[in-house]
Tab-separated table of C-alpha atoms in Angstrom:
chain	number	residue	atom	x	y	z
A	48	UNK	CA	20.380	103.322	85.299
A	49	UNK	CA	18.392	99.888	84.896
A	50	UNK	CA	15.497	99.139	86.212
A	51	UNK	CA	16.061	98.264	90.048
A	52	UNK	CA	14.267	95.408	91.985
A	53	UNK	CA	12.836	97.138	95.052
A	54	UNK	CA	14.591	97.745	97.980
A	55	UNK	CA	11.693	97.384	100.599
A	56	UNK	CA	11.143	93.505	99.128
A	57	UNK	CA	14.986	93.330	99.658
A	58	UNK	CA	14.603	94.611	103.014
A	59	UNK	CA	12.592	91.598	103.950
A	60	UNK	CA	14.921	88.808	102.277
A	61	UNK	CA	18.012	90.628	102.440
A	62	UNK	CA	18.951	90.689	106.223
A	63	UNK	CA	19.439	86.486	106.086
A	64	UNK	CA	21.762	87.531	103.205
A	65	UNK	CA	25.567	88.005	102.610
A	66	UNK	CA	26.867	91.209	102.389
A	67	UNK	CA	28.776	89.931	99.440
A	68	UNK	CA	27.623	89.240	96.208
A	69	UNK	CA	28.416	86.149	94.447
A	70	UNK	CA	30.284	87.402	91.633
A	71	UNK	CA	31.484	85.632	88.398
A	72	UNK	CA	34.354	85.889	86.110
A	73	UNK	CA	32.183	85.944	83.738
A	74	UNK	CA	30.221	89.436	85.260
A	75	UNK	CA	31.969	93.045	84.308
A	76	UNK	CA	31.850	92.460	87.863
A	77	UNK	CA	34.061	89.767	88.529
A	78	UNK	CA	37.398	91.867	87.613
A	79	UNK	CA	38.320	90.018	84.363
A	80	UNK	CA	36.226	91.711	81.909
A	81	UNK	CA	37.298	95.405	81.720
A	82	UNK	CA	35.236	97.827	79.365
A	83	UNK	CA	37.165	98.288	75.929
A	84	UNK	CA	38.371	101.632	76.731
A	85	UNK	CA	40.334	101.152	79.016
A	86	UNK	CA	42.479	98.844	76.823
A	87	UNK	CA	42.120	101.239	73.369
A	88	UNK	CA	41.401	104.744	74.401
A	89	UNK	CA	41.840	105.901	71.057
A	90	UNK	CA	39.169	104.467	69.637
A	91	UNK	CA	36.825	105.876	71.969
A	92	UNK	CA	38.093	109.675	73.229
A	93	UNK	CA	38.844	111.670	70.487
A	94	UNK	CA	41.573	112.985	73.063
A	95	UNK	CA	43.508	110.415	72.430
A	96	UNK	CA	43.292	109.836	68.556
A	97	UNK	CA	43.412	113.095	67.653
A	98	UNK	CA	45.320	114.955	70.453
A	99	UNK	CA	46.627	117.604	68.237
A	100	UNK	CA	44.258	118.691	65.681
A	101	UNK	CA	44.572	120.437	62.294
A	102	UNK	CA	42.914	124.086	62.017
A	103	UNK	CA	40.455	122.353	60.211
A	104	UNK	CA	39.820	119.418	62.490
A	105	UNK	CA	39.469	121.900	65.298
A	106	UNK	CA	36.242	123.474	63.935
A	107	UNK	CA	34.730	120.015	63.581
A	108	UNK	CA	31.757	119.618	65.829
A	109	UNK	CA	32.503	117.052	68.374
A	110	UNK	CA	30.000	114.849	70.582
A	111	UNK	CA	31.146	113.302	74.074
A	112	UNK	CA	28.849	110.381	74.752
A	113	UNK	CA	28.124	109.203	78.774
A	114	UNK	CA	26.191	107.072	79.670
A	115	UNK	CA	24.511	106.054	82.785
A	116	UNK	CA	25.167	104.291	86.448
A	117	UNK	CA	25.968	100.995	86.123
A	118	UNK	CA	26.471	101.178	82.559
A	119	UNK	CA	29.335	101.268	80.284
A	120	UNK	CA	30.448	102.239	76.818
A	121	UNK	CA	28.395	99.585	75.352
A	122	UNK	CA	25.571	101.959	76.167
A	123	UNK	CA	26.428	103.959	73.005
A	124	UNK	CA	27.395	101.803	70.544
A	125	UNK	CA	24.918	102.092	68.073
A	126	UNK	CA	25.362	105.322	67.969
A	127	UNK	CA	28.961	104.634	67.071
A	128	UNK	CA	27.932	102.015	64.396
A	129	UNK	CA	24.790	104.418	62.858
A	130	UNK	CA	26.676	106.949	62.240
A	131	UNK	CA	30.262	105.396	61.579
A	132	UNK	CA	31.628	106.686	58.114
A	133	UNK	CA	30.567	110.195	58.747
A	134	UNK	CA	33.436	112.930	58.598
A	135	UNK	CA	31.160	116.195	59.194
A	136	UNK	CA	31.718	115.587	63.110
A	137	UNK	CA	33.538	113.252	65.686
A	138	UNK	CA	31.923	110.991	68.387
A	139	UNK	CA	34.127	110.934	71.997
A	140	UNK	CA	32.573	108.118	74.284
A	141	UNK	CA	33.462	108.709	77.745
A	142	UNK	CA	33.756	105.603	79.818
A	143	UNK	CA	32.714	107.138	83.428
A	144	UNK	CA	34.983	107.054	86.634
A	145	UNK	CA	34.612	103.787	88.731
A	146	UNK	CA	32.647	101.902	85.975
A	147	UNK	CA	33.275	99.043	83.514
A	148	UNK	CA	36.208	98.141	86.094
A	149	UNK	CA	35.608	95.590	89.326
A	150	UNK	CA	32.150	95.681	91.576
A	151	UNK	CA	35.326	96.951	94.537
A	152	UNK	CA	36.593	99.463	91.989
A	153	UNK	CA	32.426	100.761	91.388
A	154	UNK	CA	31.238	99.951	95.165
A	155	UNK	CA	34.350	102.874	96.312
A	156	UNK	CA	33.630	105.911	93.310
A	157	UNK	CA	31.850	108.656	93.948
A	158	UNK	CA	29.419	110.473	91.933
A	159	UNK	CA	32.235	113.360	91.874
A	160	UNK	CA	34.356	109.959	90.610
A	161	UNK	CA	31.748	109.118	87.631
A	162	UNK	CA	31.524	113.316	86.605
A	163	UNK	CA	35.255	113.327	86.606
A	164	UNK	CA	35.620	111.153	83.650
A	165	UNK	CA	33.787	113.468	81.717
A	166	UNK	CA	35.395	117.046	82.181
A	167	UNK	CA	38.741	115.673	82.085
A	168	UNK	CA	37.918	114.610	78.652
A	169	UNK	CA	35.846	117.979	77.944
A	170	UNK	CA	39.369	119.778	79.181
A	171	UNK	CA	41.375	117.678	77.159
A	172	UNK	CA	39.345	118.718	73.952
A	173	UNK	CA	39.263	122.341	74.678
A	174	UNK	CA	42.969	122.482	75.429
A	175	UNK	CA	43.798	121.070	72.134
A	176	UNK	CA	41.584	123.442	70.655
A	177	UNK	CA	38.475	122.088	69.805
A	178	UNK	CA	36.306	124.908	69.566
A	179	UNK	CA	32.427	123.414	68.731
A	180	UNK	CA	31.530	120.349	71.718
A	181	UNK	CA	28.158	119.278	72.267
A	182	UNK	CA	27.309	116.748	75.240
A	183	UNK	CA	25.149	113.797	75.204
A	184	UNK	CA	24.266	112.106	78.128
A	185	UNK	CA	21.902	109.292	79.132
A	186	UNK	CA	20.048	108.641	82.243
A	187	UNK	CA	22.502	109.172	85.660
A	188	UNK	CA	25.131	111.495	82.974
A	189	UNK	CA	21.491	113.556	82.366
A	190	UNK	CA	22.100	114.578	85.948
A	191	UNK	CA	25.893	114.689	86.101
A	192	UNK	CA	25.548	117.343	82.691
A	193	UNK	CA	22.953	119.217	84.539
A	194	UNK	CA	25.067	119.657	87.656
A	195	UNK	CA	27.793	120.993	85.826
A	196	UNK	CA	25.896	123.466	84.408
A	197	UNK	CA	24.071	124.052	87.873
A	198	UNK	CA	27.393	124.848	89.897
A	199	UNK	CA	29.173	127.095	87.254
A	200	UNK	CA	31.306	124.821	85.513
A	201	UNK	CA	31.359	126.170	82.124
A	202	UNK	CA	31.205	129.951	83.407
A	203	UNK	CA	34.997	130.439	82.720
A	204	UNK	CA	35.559	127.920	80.287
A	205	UNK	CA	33.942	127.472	76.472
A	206	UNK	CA	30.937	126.578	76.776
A	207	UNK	CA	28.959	123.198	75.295
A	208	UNK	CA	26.778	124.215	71.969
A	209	UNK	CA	24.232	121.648	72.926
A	210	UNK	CA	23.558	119.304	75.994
A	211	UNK	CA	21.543	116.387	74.715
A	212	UNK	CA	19.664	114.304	77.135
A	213	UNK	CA	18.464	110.730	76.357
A	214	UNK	CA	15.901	109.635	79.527
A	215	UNK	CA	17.645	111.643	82.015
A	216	UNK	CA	16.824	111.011	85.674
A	217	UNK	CA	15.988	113.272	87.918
A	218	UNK	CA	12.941	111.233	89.788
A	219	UNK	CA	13.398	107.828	89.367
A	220	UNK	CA	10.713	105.270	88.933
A	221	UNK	CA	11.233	103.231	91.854
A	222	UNK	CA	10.401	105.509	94.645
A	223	UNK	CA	12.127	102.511	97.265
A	224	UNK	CA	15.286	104.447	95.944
A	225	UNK	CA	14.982	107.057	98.385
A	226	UNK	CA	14.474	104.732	101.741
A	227	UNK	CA	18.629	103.310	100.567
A	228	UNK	CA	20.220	105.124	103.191
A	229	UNK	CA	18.178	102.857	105.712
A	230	UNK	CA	18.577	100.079	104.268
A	231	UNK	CA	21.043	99.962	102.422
A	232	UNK	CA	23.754	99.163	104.746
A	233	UNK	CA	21.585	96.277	106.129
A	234	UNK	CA	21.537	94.521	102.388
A	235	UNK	CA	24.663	95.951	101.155
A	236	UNK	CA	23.579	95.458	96.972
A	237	UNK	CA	20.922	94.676	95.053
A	238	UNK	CA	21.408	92.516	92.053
A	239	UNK	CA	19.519	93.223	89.063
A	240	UNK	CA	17.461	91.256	86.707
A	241	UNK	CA	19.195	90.909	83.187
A	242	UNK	CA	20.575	88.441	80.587
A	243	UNK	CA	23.864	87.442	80.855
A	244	UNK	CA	25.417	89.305	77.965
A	245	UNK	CA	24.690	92.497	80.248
A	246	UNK	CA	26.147	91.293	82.808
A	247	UNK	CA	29.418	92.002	80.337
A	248	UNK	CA	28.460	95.395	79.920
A	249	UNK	CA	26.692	96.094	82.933
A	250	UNK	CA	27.140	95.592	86.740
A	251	UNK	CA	25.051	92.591	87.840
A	252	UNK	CA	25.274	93.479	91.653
A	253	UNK	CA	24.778	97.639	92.789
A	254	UNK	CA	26.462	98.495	95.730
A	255	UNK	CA	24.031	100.080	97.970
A	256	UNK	CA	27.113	102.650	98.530
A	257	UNK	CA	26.915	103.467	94.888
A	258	UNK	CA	22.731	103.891	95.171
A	259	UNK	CA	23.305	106.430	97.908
A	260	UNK	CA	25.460	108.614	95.821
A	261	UNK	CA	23.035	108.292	93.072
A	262	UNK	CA	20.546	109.355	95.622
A	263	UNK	CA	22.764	112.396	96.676
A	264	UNK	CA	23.498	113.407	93.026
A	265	UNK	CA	20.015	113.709	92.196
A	266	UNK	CA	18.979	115.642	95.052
A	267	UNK	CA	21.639	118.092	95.057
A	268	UNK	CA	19.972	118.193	90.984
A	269	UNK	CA	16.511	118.412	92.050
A	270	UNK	CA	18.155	121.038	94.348
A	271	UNK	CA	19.289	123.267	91.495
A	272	UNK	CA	16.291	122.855	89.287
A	273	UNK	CA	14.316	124.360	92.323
A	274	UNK	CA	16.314	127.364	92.388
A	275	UNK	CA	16.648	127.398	88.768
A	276	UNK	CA	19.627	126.661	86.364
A	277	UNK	CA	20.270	129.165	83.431
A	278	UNK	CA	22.823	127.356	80.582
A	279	UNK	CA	25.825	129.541	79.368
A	280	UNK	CA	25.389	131.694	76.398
A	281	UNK	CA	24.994	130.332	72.997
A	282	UNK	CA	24.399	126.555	74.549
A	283	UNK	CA	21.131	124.876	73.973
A	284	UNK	CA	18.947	122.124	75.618
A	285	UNK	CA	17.203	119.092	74.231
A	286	UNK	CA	15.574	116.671	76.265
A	287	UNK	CA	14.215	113.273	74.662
A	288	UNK	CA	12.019	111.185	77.436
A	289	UNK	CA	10.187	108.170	76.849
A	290	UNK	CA	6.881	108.264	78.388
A	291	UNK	CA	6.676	105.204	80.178
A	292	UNK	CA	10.164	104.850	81.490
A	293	UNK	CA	10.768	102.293	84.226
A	294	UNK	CA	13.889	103.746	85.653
A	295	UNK	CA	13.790	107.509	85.395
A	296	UNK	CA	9.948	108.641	86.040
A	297	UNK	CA	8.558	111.339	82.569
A	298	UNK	CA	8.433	113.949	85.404
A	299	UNK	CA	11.900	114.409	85.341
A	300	UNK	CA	11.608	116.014	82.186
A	301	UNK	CA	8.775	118.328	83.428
A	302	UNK	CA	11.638	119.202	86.132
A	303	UNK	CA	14.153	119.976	83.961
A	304	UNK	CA	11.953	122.060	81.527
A	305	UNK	CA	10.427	123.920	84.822
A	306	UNK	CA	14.103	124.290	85.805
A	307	UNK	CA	16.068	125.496	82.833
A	308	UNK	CA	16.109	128.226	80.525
A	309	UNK	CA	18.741	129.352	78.073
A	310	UNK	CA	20.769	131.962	78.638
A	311	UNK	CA	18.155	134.807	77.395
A	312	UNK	CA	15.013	133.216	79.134
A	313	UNK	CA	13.419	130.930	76.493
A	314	UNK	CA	12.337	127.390	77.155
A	315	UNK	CA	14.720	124.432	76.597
A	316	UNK	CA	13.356	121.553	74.490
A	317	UNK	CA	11.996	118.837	75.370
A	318	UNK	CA	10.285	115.761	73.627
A	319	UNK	CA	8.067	113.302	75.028
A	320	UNK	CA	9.072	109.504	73.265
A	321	UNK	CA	6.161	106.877	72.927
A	322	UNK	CA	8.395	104.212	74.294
A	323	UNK	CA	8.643	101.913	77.421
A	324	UNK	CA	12.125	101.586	77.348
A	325	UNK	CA	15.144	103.527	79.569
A	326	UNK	CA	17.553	104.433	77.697
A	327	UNK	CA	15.413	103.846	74.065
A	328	UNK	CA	18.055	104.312	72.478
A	329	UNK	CA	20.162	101.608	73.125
A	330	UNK	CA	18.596	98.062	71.842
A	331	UNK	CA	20.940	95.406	71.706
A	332	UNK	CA	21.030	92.517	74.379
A	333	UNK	CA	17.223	94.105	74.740
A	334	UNK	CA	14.247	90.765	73.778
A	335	UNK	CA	11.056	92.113	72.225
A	336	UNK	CA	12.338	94.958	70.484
A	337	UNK	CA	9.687	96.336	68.174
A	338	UNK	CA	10.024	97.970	64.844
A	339	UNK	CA	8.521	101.325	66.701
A	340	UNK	CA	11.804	101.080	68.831
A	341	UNK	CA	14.051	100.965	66.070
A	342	UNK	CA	11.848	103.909	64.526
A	343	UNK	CA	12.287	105.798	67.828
A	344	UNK	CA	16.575	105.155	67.798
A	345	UNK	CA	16.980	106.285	64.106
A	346	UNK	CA	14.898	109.613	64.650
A	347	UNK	CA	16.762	110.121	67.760
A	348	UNK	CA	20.122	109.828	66.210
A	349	UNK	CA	19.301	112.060	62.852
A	350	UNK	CA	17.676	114.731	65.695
A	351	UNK	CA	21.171	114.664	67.529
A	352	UNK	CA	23.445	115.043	64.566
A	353	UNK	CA	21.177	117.721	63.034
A	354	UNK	CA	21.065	120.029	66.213
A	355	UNK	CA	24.688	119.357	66.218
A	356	UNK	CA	25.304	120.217	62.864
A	357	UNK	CA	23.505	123.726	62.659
């Protein structure tokens, strides 16, 4: 999730407004531009390039990449490029339900819609008999991952050897988020304020329908933190939150490390990133990107691969 502008200054300019955004060809949002996925599936879910593994293949530890609302596989992609050569694991970027299609095809999904995406690859995977999957989600998939866990998911099914979360939300920075169910039908979307090479890879206009089920996913999350969520057996948890995060506020972290334990009662993991980005580790399209950003992506990525490697 990007950073929002806030809904109580839309409130005020909003109600002389369309309902309708004035979309572009040129947006993700117009319709034309479709993420690359959809069009090549193999050379993003392992599912589909590899659908029927070799013994050896099988054992290979596998990541599944989502990323976050309003995003699309873009969000990944230097993760793809860092760490493309490698043959001691396989990378499966999951392109979630309703996104990277039409602002009609996002303003209709669910958050059930954008979780989809992910266990249906996760099924496909296990069903072809992968046998070692680790998860990595960032921002909006932090809370889609945790759900899963939260609701039992995984309690008849293999279990996930590692959930990795980049700047998952749980609070987000912009309180105005939770006042959308008031106003949200009277301004109908907020547009956002980015360059227009995201607007290729990410949705220019959010439908205040798709805000309110962001704001129903993460309180049904904050719901299950409060009661507590315990991961499956032999599954770990690392968290990795930059500290000054203008979409998802640090004390989601502190939520999800109150919230969580592994399966025999210790703490998950959780490290605090000096950054002010969301999302830190995705840089491109991004201006004033410091060499301390860069620093902060590279240690991220070697962290990921080595948990997932152990």
């Amino acid at each position: 999730m990007k950073v929002a502008i806030s809904l109580l200054v839309l409130l005020v300019f909003g109600l002389s407004c369309s309902s309708e955004p004035a979309i572009t060809k040129e947006m993700l949002d117009g319709g034309t531009l479709f993420d690359p996925s959809l069009y090549k599936p193999e050379e993003y879910l392992l599912s589909k390039a590899i659908p029927n593994p070799t013994p050896e293949q099988a054992r290979r530890p596998v990541i599944i990449a989502c990323h976050g609302y309003s995003a699309t596989t873009f969000e990944w992609d230097e993760f793809r490029s860092w760490s493309a050569g490698r043959s001691d694991f396989y990378l499966s970027r999951v392109l979630l339900g309703g996104h990277g299609r039409s602002y009609d095809d996002f303003k209709k999904s669910t958050w059930h819609d954008w979780q989809a995406a992910i266990t249906t690859e996760y099924e496909q995977l296990v069903k072809a008999g992968y046998q070692n999957i680790s998860l990595l989600g960032s921002s909006t998939s932090g809370a889609l991952l945790m759900e899963l866990v939260a609701s039992g998911y995984f309690a008849n099914r293999l279990a996930p050897r590692n959930l990795l979360l980049v700047d998952p939300i749980v609070i987000p920075s912009d309180k105005s988020l939770s006042l959308i169910g008031v106003v949200g039908p009277m301004i109908g979307y907020i547009a956002t304020d980015q360059s227009a090479a995201e607007d290729k890879v990410y949705y220019h206009f959010r439908p205040q329908e798709t805000l309110q089920q962001l704001q129903n996913l993460l309180g049904v999350v904050r719901n299950d933190l409060e009661k507590g969520v315990t991961l499956p057996a032999n599954c770990t948890l690392k968290i990795y939150k930059s500290k000054k995060d203008p979409a998802a506020d640090p004390v989601s972290a502190v939520l999800m490390y109150r919230g969580t334990t592994l399966a025999d009662g210790s703490p998950v993991d959780v490290q605090m990133v000096d950054s002010e980005l969301h999302v830190y580790t995705r840089l491109q399209l991004r201006e004033g990107v410091t060499d301390k950003d860069r620093q902060n992506q590279t240690a991220t990525f070697t962290d990921i691969v080595t948990r997932v490697l152990r």
